[in-house]
Coordinates of C-alpha atoms in Angstrom, one line a residue:
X1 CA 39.7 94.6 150.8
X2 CA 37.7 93.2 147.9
X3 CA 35.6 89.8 148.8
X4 CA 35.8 87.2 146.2
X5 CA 32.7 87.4 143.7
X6 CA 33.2 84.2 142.0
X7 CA 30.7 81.1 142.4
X8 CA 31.9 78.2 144.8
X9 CA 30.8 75.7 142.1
X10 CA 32.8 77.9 139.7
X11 CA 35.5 77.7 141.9
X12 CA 35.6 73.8 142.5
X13 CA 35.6 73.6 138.5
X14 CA 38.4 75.7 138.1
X15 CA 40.6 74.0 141.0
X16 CA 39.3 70.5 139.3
X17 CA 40.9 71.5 136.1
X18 CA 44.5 73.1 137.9
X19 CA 44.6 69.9 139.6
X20 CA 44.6 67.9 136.0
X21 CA 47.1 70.9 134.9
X22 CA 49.5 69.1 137.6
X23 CA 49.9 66.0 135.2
X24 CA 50.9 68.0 132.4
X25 CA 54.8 68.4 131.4
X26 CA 56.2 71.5 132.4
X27 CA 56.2 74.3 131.8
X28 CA 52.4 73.7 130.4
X29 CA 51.2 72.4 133.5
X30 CA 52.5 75.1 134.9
X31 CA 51.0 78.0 133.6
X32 CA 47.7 76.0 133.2
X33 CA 47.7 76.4 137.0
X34 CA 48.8 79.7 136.9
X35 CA 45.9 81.0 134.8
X36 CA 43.7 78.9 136.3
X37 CA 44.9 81.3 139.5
X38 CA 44.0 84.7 137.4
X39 CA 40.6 83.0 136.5
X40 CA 39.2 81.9 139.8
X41 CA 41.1 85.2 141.3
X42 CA 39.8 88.0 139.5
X43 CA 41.1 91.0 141.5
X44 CA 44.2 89.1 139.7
X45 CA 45.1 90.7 136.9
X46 CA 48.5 89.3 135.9
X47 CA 49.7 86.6 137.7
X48 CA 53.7 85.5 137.7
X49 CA 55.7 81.7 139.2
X50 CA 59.7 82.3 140.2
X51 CA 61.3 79.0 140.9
X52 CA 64.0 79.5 143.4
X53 CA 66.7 77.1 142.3
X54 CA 70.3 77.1 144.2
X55 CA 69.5 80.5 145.8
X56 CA 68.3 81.9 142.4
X57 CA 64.9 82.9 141.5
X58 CA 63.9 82.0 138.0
X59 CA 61.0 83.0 136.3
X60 CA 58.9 79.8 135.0
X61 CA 55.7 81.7 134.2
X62 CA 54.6 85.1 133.4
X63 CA 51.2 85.9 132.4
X64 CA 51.5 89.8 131.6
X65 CA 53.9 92.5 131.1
X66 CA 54.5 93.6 134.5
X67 CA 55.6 90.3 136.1
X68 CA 58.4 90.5 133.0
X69 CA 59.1 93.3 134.0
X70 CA 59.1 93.0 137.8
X71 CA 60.9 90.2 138.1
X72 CA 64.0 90.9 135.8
X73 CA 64.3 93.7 138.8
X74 CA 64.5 91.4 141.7
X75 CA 66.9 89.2 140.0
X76 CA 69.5 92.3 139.2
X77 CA 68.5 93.8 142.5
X78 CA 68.2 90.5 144.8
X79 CA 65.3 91.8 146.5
X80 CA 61.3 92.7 146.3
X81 CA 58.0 91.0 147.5
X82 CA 59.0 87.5 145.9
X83 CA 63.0 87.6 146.7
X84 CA 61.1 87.5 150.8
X85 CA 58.3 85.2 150.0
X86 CA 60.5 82.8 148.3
X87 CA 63.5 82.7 150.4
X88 CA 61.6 83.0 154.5
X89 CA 58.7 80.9 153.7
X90 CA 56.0 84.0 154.4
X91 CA 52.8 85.0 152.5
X92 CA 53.7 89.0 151.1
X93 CA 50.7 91.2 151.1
X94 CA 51.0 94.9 149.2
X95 CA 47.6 96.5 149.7
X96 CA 48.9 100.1 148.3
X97 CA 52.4 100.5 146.2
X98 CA 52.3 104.1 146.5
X99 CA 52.7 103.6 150.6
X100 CA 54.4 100.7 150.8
X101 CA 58.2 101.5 152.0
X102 CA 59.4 97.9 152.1
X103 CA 61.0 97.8 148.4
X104 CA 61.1 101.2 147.1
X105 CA 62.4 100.7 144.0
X106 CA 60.8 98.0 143.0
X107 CA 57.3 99.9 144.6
X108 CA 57.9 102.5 141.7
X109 CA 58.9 100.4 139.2
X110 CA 54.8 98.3 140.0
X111 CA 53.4 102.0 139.9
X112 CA 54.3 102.9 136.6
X113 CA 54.1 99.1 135.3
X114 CA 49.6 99.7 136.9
X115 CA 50.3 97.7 139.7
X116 CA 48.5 98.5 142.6
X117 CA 48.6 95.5 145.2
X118 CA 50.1 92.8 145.2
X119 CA 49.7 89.0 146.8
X120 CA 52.8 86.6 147.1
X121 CA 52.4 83.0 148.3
X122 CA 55.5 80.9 149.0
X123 CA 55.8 77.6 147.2
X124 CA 57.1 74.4 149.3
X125 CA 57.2 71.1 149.4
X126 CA 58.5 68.9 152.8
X127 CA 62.0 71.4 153.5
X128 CA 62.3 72.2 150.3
X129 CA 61.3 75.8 149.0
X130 CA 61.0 76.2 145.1
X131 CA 59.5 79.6 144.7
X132 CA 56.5 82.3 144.5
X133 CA 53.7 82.4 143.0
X134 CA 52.7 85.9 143.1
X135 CA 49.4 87.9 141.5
X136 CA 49.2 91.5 140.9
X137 CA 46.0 93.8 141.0
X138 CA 45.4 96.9 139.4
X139 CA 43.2 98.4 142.7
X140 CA 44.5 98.8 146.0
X141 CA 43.8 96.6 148.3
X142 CA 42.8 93.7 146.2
X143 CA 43.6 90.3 147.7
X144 CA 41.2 90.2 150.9
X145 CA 41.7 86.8 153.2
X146 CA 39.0 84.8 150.7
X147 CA 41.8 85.5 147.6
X148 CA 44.4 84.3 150.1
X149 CA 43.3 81.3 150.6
X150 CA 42.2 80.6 147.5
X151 CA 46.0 81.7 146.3
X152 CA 47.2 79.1 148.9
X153 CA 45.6 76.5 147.4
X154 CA 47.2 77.4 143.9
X155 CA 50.3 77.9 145.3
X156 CA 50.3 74.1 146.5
X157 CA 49.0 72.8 143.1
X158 CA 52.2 74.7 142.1
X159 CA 54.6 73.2 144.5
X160 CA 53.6 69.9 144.2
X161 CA 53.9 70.4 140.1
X162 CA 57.3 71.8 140.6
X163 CA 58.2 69.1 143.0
X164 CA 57.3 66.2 140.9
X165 CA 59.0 68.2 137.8
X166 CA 62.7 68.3 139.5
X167 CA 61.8 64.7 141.0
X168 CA 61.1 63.3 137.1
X169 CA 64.2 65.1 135.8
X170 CA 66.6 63.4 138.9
X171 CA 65.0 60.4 137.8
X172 CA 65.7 60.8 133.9
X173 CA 69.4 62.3 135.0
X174 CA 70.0 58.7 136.4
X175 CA 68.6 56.8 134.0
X176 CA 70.9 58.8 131.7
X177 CA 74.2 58.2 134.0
X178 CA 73.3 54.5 134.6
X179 CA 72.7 54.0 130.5
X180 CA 76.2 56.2 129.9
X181 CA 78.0 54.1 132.6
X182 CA 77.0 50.7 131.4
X183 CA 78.0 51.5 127.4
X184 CA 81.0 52.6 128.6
X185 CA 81.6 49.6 130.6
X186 CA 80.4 47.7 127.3
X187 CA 83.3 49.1 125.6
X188 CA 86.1 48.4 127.8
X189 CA 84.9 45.0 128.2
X190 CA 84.7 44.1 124.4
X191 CA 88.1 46.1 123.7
X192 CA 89.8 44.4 127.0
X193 CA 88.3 41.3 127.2
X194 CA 87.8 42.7 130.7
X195 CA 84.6 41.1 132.8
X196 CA 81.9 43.9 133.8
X197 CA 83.4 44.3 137.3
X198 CA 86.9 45.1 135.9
X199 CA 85.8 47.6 133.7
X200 CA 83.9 49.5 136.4
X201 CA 86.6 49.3 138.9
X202 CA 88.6 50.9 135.4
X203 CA 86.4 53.5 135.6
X204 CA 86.3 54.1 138.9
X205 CA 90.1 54.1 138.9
X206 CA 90.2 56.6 136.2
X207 CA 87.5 58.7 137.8
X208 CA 89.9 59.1 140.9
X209 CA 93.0 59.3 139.6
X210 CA 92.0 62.5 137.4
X211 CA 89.7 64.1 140.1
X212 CA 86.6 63.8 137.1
X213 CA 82.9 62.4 137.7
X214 CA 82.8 58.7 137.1
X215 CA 80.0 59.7 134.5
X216 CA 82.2 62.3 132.7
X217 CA 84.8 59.8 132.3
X218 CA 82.2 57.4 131.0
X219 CA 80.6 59.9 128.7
X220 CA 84.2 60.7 126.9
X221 CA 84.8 57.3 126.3
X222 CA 81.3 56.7 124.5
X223 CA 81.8 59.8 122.7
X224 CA 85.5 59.5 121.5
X225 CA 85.8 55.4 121.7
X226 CA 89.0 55.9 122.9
X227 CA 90.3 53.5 125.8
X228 CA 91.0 55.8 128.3
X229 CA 94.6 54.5 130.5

């Protein structure tokens, strides 16, 4: 195993600066933490975040070819060192791809991509798990316990950016219904001469009685104008 060379004042700056990389809009703040991750890590040569959304991993950040590469495997294959990490909630350590058995296809495919070891840290926030980030080294044996911690601490930077990210876009997705549902209630009202409690129940009526989101409903009518019955 390789002990980490890099300066703890170095360090601190380098977590200081992740840490502002969290306030940044995705996907920059993202792969500001990321490289931040390859910087402060140097056995990490190429470093790579999978989001796990609805049971599927999607790659946010890829910082090298061989995360590209290695991840469009796992998604047509459904498994490999960040499929596991991702989905039980485990740190993956690959000291040597040319003896590891656990993913054998996806072993050879990080041999002839230069990747020799391997480091996945699971990303979660509360219950909820959102991904990997995982780095890759061209030596064996690469990430020792001081890169594994240091990875750890990345890997919640990255969690807590991800968390915030799906947490902004719930809250923009219901500004958006609430600002749909209230034109469309604006309509009906100045078309019926309806009050603004009519023309939700209308909505609501119409919503049921076609088996269609209340905000779908709402949405046509802004689009088209036309008065649903």
């Amino acid at each position: 195993m390789t002990e980490l060379e890099v300066q703890p004042d170095e360090v601190l700056e380098q977590l200081s600066r992740a840490a502002r990389a969290m306030r940044a809009e995705e996907p920059t703040g993202l792969t500001a933490i990321v490289a931040q991750a390859t910087t402060t890590i140097p056995p990490a040569v190429w470093a790579g975040l999978i989001e796990l959304e609805d049971a599927r991993l999607v790659p946010r950040v890829t910082l090298g070819d061989p995360p590209r590469v290695l991840d469009r495997l796992q998604q047509e294959r459904g498994a490999g060192p960040c499929v596991d990490a991702a989905r039980e909630q485990r740190v993956i350590v690959v000291d040597d791809m040319t003896t590891d058995g656990r993913w054998p296809e996806f072993s050879a495919a990080a041999v002839r991509e230069g990747v020799c070891s391997m480091l996945c840290v699971p990303l979660w926030v509360d219950n909820l798990r959102l991904g990997t980030l995982s780095l890759y080294g061209q030596q064996t044996g690469a990430f020792g316990e001081s890169e594994r911690r240091l990875a750890a601490v990345y890997g919640t930077l990255a969690a807590l950016a991800l968390a915030d990210g799906r947490r902004v876009a719930q809250l923009t997705a219901a500004l958006e219904t609430r600002d749909l549902i209230g034109q469309a209630k604006g309509i009906l009202i100045e078309r019926l001469r309806i009050t603004p409690d009519a023309a939700f129940d209308l909505l609501a009526a119409i919503s049921q009685n076609s088996n269609e989101r209340l905000v779908s409903v709402a949405e046509r009518l802004v689009n088209t104008g036309e008065v649903p019955h």
